[in-house]
Amino acid sequence: MPVYGTENVVVRCYETGPGGLARPATFADYFQEAASNNARALGFPGERLWAQGMAWVLARLALHIHRYPAAGETVCIRTWPAAHDRTIAQRCYEATDVHGQPLAWGTSAWVVMDISTRRMLPIPDFVAQGYPKDQPDCRPFATRAVPKLRETAHEALLRSRRADMDANGHVNNARYVDWVLEAMPQDFAAAHEPSMVDITFRAECGAGVPLVSFCSAPEEQVSLHSLRLASATAQEPRADHGSSVQPQPAGATPEKSAKPDSSPAEHAAGESANATELCRARVIWRARPAHHAPEHRA
Amino acid sequence: MPVYGTENVVVRCYETGPGGLARPATFADYFQEAASNNARALGFPGERLWAQGMAWVLARLALHIHRYPAAGETVCIRTWPAAHDRTIAQRCYEATDVHGQPLAWGTSAWVVMDISTRRMLPIPDFVAQGYPKDQPDCRPFATRAVPKLRETAHEALLRSRRADMDANGHVNNARYVDWVLEAMPQDFAAAHEPSMVDITFRAECGAGVPLVSFCSAPEEQVSLHSLRLASATAQEPRADHGSSVQPQPAGATPEKSAKPDSSPAEHAAGESANATELCRARVIWRARPAHHAPEHRA
């Protein structure tokens, strides 16, 4: 008998973007919330791992989105842990509207990390033993791995914030979903929406870090993405957050800053072939439906 | 008989930060959502103004926070429109936990803007006529106006994102609440939390804009804040979003960029006394309570 976690979530105004519709990252947020609650119900919540010096880490997430809901709509979510092997646990997601019509589905791969060494651990015994049996498989990832971006066509500068940090003091994975999409040219992004986002997570990120989001030209409506640190000196988290300046009237010329990120080429991530890659993604695009009436917006 | 809008909101994991607790901006989000729903119920929703070429614009918001709720907690919100004069409508907020204990309260001032000219309009007749009578007053703002920041002590670099945009294509006011707080030094921010944020909104912001958040040294636990465009050239929204780069292998040296924000001093907003100020704020701080156990986190 499969074990599902279910919850209904109302899309809040502030979770929607242009057109008044949810974003792909909105589903990543909802799915993570549902996963967290279901893991707690099954006896292997994050806090139990945390107490033993371990943490669940999302390694890969594929979102397939049929329709983006509007603010005020109810999203019905079902999640379940599927198979696991020695190191990787799969979790599946489905989202429908209140009429049972599909909104999205997802497949995720999780690993367990040692918090102090940041190294991957085998799935702990208490998780393996508590894992429900005979669960439905997740739908498979479309490719064995997310392909590496080799030909950069567009880029966008980003900077992580304290407000992006989760309870663990790192950027939550769902923010990376937002960030890889920032690189698409505005005219393309205005006319298209992702029908699929497949993202693989490679490095953590703290606050105040300059980043560059790179992407390919969308060939036949598919784009590849890479999110990287903007420079080697940017690897110091919070480098500029709350940095002191010489007391002076606001608006006057500041003293020369010695901050590590005051270098001239914040966006020159491409200068270093070794720039740390935080994540890479593959995105499938489709034409946006006709402009959504702003019936739900304030 | 006063007219209230009420709603219960469960704090979601991804709305919390360090310590697993909601942020000040979480209340700004919740209050805005409740305001939107209540305005709709009363017959003067944003979409009705929008249809006539107008929009509600938040001019000022003061949040007083007794306790920050954790993920999974229910927040009970009550909001009501209070008095209005010819151009300014006040709206009040209260939030309690499920036991009726206070979490936060707020006072906001709204104006109506002409969407095409971006100029302030008188409150439209249909709003004034639909406005409920004999409503309780909001608690007053603590100062006549939010004081101007004159002595800058700390700063943080920021960059707006597409993911920050709301349905109208501008950064939502609640994000400004996050952003003004980014400037506080990390050690101070880790040991303190805002008990009050009073913020006044002065200019809109699009995506991809480099910003600097400035603040004073917190004298007697009070700080003043200013959020500004990082440079005059940054006033072109989306300047770098999806900007094209010469096709090249990712990781190779990029061609020299002519983008307006590739100048050496992204953080040198202080260089221009005329840098556009997006908002200013006054914040009162108190010591953070003992570390919140991560009982709710995934």
XYZ file of C-alpha atoms in Angstrom, chain A residues 8-20 23 26 29-30 32-33 36-37 40 45-47 50 56 71-72 148-169 172 175 178-179 181-187 189 207-208 214-215 228 238 240-255 257 259 261-274 294-298, chain B residues 8-20 23 26 29-30 32-33 36-37 40 45-47 50 56 71-72 148-169 172 175 178-179 181-187 189 207-208 214-215 228 238 240-255 257 259 261-274 294-298:
212
model
C -3.426 21.685 -0.463
C -1.675 25.001 -0.904
C -3.241 28.304 -1.945
C -1.025 30.330 -4.276
C -0.272 33.635 -2.597
C -0.080 36.932 -4.500
C 3.589 37.379 -3.703
C 4.450 33.986 -5.193
C 3.350 35.058 -8.659
C 5.169 37.085 -11.246
C 4.347 38.729 -14.565
C 0.844 37.825 -15.665
C -0.108 37.017 -12.094
C 6.798 30.720 -11.306
C 6.912 28.222 -6.816
C 9.037 25.629 -2.980
C 5.727 23.772 -2.652
C 10.074 20.974 -0.846
C 7.527 21.967 1.782
C 9.611 18.077 4.464
C 6.222 17.373 6.006
C 8.520 14.075 9.184
C 12.659 14.357 9.000
C 15.488 16.771 8.470
C 15.608 17.590 12.164
C 20.359 17.203 11.889
C 19.223 15.869 3.520
C -2.829 33.748 -7.145
C -5.767 32.451 -5.128
C 27.162 20.765 -19.300
C 26.748 24.228 -20.821
C 29.478 24.606 -23.450
C 28.310 27.493 -25.636
C 27.252 30.561 -23.671
C 24.864 32.927 -25.457
C 23.393 35.055 -22.665
C 24.164 35.963 -19.089
C 22.685 37.782 -16.121
C 24.394 39.125 -13.039
C 23.035 38.107 -9.674
C 23.940 38.560 -6.051
C 22.741 36.325 -3.248
C 21.108 37.947 -0.229
C 20.594 37.165 3.418
C 16.900 36.989 2.636
C 17.662 34.016 0.331
C 19.168 31.980 3.159
C 17.221 29.129 4.702
C 17.340 27.864 8.286
C 20.755 26.315 7.587
C 22.288 29.570 6.437
C 17.704 27.156 -0.694
C 16.191 29.886 -5.454
C 14.742 31.158 -10.220
C 18.336 32.099 -10.869
C 16.095 31.345 -15.624
C 17.297 34.946 -15.160
C 19.798 34.542 -17.987
C 17.212 34.189 -20.754
C 16.762 37.352 -22.840
C 13.767 39.356 -21.698
C 11.934 39.153 -25.013
C 11.250 35.033 -21.447
C 24.791 35.572 1.309
C 26.331 38.516 -0.503
C 24.763 31.735 -18.083
C 22.645 30.076 -20.718
C 28.601 30.211 -11.257
C 28.877 37.682 3.076
C 30.082 42.757 1.446
C 27.152 42.331 3.746
C 27.134 45.057 6.271
C 30.681 46.004 5.421
C 31.734 49.168 7.140
C 32.286 52.388 5.346
C 34.002 55.466 6.695
C 31.413 57.621 8.423
C 30.386 60.289 5.969
C 27.331 62.106 4.811
C 25.279 59.801 2.631
C 25.780 60.813 -0.944
C 29.373 61.995 -0.567
C 32.260 60.212 -2.260
C 33.078 57.070 -0.298
C 36.563 56.087 0.774
C 37.014 50.165 -0.546
C 36.411 44.732 -0.186
C 34.268 42.107 -4.468
C 35.016 45.645 -5.464
C 36.975 44.418 -8.474
C 36.071 45.938 -11.814
C 34.617 42.888 -13.474
C 31.903 41.488 -11.322
C 30.403 39.757 -14.290
C 33.618 38.266 -15.551
C 32.964 34.769 -14.277
C 33.839 33.545 -17.696
C 37.400 34.696 -17.117
C 38.089 31.735 -14.940
C 37.598 28.288 -16.390
C 37.626 27.093 -12.797
C -5.157 40.230 -13.901
C -8.324 39.073 -12.168
C -6.478 37.972 -9.069
C -4.039 40.747 -8.624
C -4.165 43.500 -6.072
C -5.223 32.366 8.750
C -1.884 31.703 7.108
C 0.482 28.815 7.817
C 4.137 29.872 7.753
C 5.873 27.863 5.047
C 9.423 26.514 5.428
C 10.721 28.655 2.594
C 9.441 31.827 4.250
C 11.762 31.407 7.211
C 15.423 32.236 7.562
C 18.173 31.605 10.077
C 16.785 29.953 13.193
C 13.795 28.699 11.222
C 11.463 37.396 8.587
C 7.133 37.689 5.800
C 3.907 39.692 2.426
C 1.079 38.361 4.606
C -0.273 42.697 1.581
C -2.061 39.457 0.710
C -5.585 42.594 -1.388
C -8.294 40.116 -0.422
C -11.577 42.888 -3.186
C -9.669 45.777 -5.483
C -6.513 46.475 -7.425
C -7.983 44.952 -10.558
C -6.266 48.697 -12.940
C -2.913 51.199 -5.474
C 7.543 27.306 9.959
C 4.329 25.371 10.468
C 16.706 60.724 6.040
C 19.911 58.709 6.418
C 22.752 61.226 6.762
C 25.632 59.256 8.255
C 26.315 56.002 6.422
C 28.125 53.321 8.452
C 27.501 50.103 6.526
C 26.435 49.027 3.078
C 25.500 45.931 1.113
C 25.392 45.410 -2.627
C 22.203 44.072 -4.124
C 20.811 43.371 -7.550
C 17.134 43.051 -8.350
C 15.952 39.974 -10.215
C 13.116 39.015 -12.490
C 11.999 36.670 -9.730
C 11.452 39.751 -7.518
C 8.935 41.257 -9.941
C 5.247 41.143 -9.179
C 2.339 40.963 -11.587
C 2.923 44.603 -12.546
C 6.555 44.032 -13.519
C 7.079 44.345 -4.732
C 11.194 42.972 -1.012
C 14.262 42.553 3.079
C 16.698 44.768 1.254
C 17.986 45.028 6.402
C 20.798 43.527 4.290
C 23.089 46.420 5.149
C 23.404 45.602 8.845
C 26.722 43.922 9.758
C 26.339 40.164 9.979
C 27.388 39.947 13.636
C 22.091 40.959 12.520
C 14.794 43.638 -12.788
C 18.575 43.462 -13.129
C 23.029 51.786 3.217
C 22.500 52.073 6.944
C 19.539 53.477 -3.740
C 16.895 44.799 -17.067
C 21.961 42.956 -18.015
C 19.195 40.443 -17.980
C 19.724 37.997 -20.727
C 22.260 40.235 -22.382
C 23.983 38.525 -25.253
C 27.585 37.467 -25.135
C 29.720 36.415 -28.078
C 29.283 32.681 -28.577
C 32.224 31.012 -26.919
C 33.029 27.991 -24.841
C 31.752 28.580 -21.318
C 34.700 29.354 -19.113
C 36.759 31.086 -21.794
C 37.581 34.783 -21.602
C 34.533 36.776 -22.698
C 34.614 39.604 -25.190
C 31.219 43.946 -22.652
C 26.841 46.746 -20.907
C 26.564 48.069 -15.624
C 30.024 46.745 -16.364
C 31.586 49.833 -14.825
C 34.211 49.272 -12.160
C 32.333 50.640 -9.228
C 29.024 48.869 -8.925
C 28.906 49.772 -5.250
C 29.802 53.397 -5.678
C 26.276 54.709 -5.324
C 27.633 57.132 -2.811
C 29.563 58.806 -5.610
C 26.441 60.500 -6.784
C 24.601 62.707 -4.381
C 21.682 62.416 -6.779
C 15.249 23.600 14.501
C 12.211 21.490 15.274
C 10.353 22.566 12.180
C 13.068 22.501 9.627
C 13.518 19.948 6.894
